[in-house]
Amino acid sequence: SIVHGWCGAVPYPEQIARANGWRSLNLGIPGMGAVEENRWGHGSVIGRLGAQLISIAIGINDYWWCGEVGRPVGSMVDAIRRLQPTTPIAVITPTVAYYEGLPCKGRGATTFTLEESRAELRRAVWRRVDAGDRALFLVEGTNLMPK
């Protein structure tokens, strides 16, 4: 799973932590878990951890929800910000998938595509950056995969 650390013997969150002398705690929320923010309150839990850096990687499994991801991820960021107003947060959009450009056929099937999911995340991040959050960053997941 991407959010559980991606492929490899040492997951990417651990590699980032080691390179910076940090302690890593990967709370990989299983696929479609990010869209359940209002139900589970992930942001409040993450906000209470006192992290030095928070990465929110939206996996391609969340795409199969076939719907809005920007609002729940934005709510998660807002909940974290209430408890950690200056901690850097990186929101990572979904990586490339073999079904690029195809409409979602999972739960609540629609014409929603993976790129539309990425666009929602971009808007959610940019809205908060434009409102003054200088410690919120967008990482394009499509740039993290070899072409």
Short mmCIF file of C-alpha atoms in Angstrom, two decimals:
data_model
loop_
_atom_site.label_atom_id
_atom_site.label_comp_id
_atom_site.label_asym_id
_atom_site.label_seq_id
_atom_site.Cartn_x
_atom_site.Cartn_y
_atom_site.Cartn_z
CA SER A 1 0.00 0.00 0.00
CA ILE A 2 1.19 3.50 -0.77
CA VAL A 3 0.03 5.06 2.49
CA HIS A 4 1.46 2.18 4.49
CA GLY A 5 4.92 3.03 3.18
CA TRP A 6 5.00 2.03 -0.47
CA CYS A 7 7.09 -0.77 -1.81
CA GLY A 8 10.51 -1.41 -0.39
CA ALA A 9 12.25 -2.81 2.64
CA VAL A 10 12.28 0.59 4.37
CA PRO A 11 9.03 2.57 3.93
CA TYR A 12 9.40 6.13 2.64
CA PRO A 13 8.19 7.78 5.90
CA GLU A 14 10.96 5.96 7.76
CA GLN A 15 13.55 6.98 5.14
CA ILE A 16 12.53 10.65 5.48
CA ALA A 17 12.69 10.42 9.27
CA ARG A 18 16.12 8.76 9.29
CA ALA A 19 17.53 11.34 6.87
CA ASN A 20 16.41 14.16 9.18
CA GLY A 21 17.13 12.58 12.56
CA TRP A 22 13.42 12.22 13.36
CA ARG A 23 11.38 9.43 14.83
CA SER A 24 8.84 8.03 12.38
CA LEU A 25 5.30 6.99 13.23
CA ASN A 26 3.36 5.82 10.19
CA LEU A 27 -0.38 5.82 10.86
CA GLY A 28 -1.27 4.59 7.38
CA ILE A 29 -5.06 4.79 7.24
CA PRO A 30 -6.28 1.98 5.00
CA GLY A 31 -7.84 2.70 1.61
CA MET A 32 -10.93 4.85 1.65
CA GLY A 33 -10.17 5.84 5.23
CA ALA A 34 -9.30 9.44 4.40
CA VAL A 35 -12.80 10.18 3.19
CA GLU A 36 -14.13 9.11 6.58
CA GLU A 37 -12.56 12.11 8.38
CA ASN A 38 -15.79 13.36 9.90
CA ARG A 39 -16.67 9.90 11.13
CA TRP A 40 -13.32 8.87 12.59
CA GLY A 41 -11.65 12.21 13.39
CA HIS A 42 -8.19 11.28 12.13
CA GLY A 43 -7.09 14.93 12.13
CA SER A 44 -7.68 15.37 15.85
CA VAL A 45 -5.77 12.18 16.63
CA ILE A 46 -2.85 13.18 14.41
CA GLY A 47 -2.89 16.71 15.86
CA ARG A 48 -2.38 15.37 19.39
CA LEU A 49 0.84 13.55 18.45
CA GLY A 50 3.11 16.60 18.45
CA ALA A 51 4.77 15.73 15.14
CA GLN A 52 7.64 17.59 13.48
CA LEU A 53 6.31 16.82 10.00
CA ILE A 54 3.02 15.32 8.87
CA SER A 55 2.49 13.75 5.47
CA ILE A 56 -0.97 12.89 4.24
CA ALA A 57 -0.60 10.60 1.23
CA ILE A 58 -3.87 9.92 -0.50
CA GLY A 59 -3.64 6.47 -2.00
CA ILE A 60 -5.32 5.32 -5.15
CA ASN A 61 -7.64 3.16 -3.02
CA ASP A 62 -9.37 6.34 -1.88
CA TYR A 63 -10.27 6.95 -5.52
CA TRP A 64 -12.55 3.91 -5.43
CA TRP A 65 -14.79 5.82 -3.08
CA CYS A 66 -15.87 7.55 -6.32
CA GLY A 67 -16.46 10.88 -4.77
CA GLU A 68 -15.27 13.89 -2.93
CA VAL A 69 -11.85 13.73 -1.28
CA GLY A 70 -10.96 17.42 -1.08
CA ARG A 71 -13.46 18.34 1.63
CA PRO A 72 -12.67 15.47 4.03
CA VAL A 73 -8.90 15.87 3.59
CA GLY A 74 -9.30 19.63 4.07
CA SER A 75 -11.25 18.91 7.27
CA MET A 76 -8.42 16.64 8.42
CA VAL A 77 -5.86 19.41 7.80
CA ASP A 78 -8.07 21.91 9.67
CA ALA A 79 -8.35 19.57 12.67
CA ILE A 80 -4.57 19.10 12.74
CA ARG A 81 -4.06 22.88 12.48
CA ARG A 82 -6.23 23.54 15.52
CA LEU A 83 -3.72 21.53 17.59
CA GLN A 84 -0.50 22.07 15.60
CA PRO A 85 -0.75 25.47 13.92
CA THR A 86 2.80 25.61 12.52
CA THR A 87 3.81 21.98 11.92
CA PRO A 88 4.66 21.37 8.25
CA ILE A 89 2.02 19.26 6.52
CA ALA A 90 2.57 17.71 3.09
CA VAL A 91 -0.52 16.52 1.23
CA ILE A 92 0.47 14.02 -1.44
CA THR A 93 -1.91 13.48 -4.35
CA PRO A 94 -2.53 9.97 -5.72
CA THR A 95 0.21 8.42 -7.84
CA VAL A 96 -0.19 7.13 -11.38
CA ALA A 97 -2.47 4.14 -11.84
CA TYR A 98 -3.24 1.86 -14.76
CA TYR A 99 -6.80 3.23 -14.89
CA GLU A 100 -5.81 6.87 -15.51
CA GLY A 101 -8.61 8.70 -17.29
CA LEU A 102 -11.21 6.01 -16.70
CA PRO A 103 -14.32 6.80 -14.67
CA CYS A 104 -14.57 5.35 -11.20
CA LYS A 105 -16.47 2.07 -11.09
CA GLY A 106 -16.34 1.41 -7.36
CA ARG A 107 -18.81 2.35 -4.67
CA GLY A 108 -21.17 5.05 -5.94
CA ALA A 109 -19.79 4.74 -9.49
CA THR A 110 -19.70 8.04 -11.36
CA THR A 111 -17.77 9.70 -14.16
CA PHE A 112 -15.26 10.87 -11.52
CA THR A 113 -11.64 10.24 -12.61
CA LEU A 114 -8.41 9.95 -10.67
CA GLU A 115 -7.25 13.31 -12.05
CA GLU A 116 -10.43 14.93 -10.73
CA SER A 117 -9.57 13.49 -7.33
CA ARG A 118 -6.12 15.09 -7.57
CA ALA A 119 -7.69 18.40 -8.63
CA GLU A 120 -9.94 18.37 -5.55
CA LEU A 121 -6.93 17.87 -3.31
CA ARG A 122 -5.05 20.69 -5.04
CA ARG A 123 -7.98 23.06 -4.50
CA ALA A 124 -8.28 22.06 -0.83
CA VAL A 125 -4.57 22.71 -0.22
CA TRP A 126 -4.37 25.93 -2.26
CA ARG A 127 -7.45 27.35 -0.52
CA ARG A 128 -5.70 26.98 2.83
CA VAL A 129 -2.36 28.25 1.53
CA ASP A 130 -4.13 31.29 0.03
CA ALA A 131 -5.75 31.85 3.45
CA GLY A 132 -2.28 32.09 5.01
CA ASP A 133 -1.14 28.56 5.87
CA ARG A 134 2.57 28.81 5.00
CA ALA A 135 3.38 25.37 6.42
CA LEU A 136 1.04 23.42 4.13
CA PHE A 137 2.54 21.88 1.00
CA LEU A 138 1.21 20.01 -2.00
CA VAL A 139 3.27 17.15 -3.42
CA GLU A 140 2.20 15.77 -6.77
CA GLY A 141 2.10 12.01 -6.39
CA THR A 142 2.39 11.58 -10.15
CA ASN A 143 5.93 12.99 -9.92
CA LEU A 144 6.95 10.35 -7.40
CA MET A 145 6.62 7.44 -9.80
CA PRO A 146 9.13 6.61 -12.52
CA LYS A 147 7.73 7.35 -15.96
#
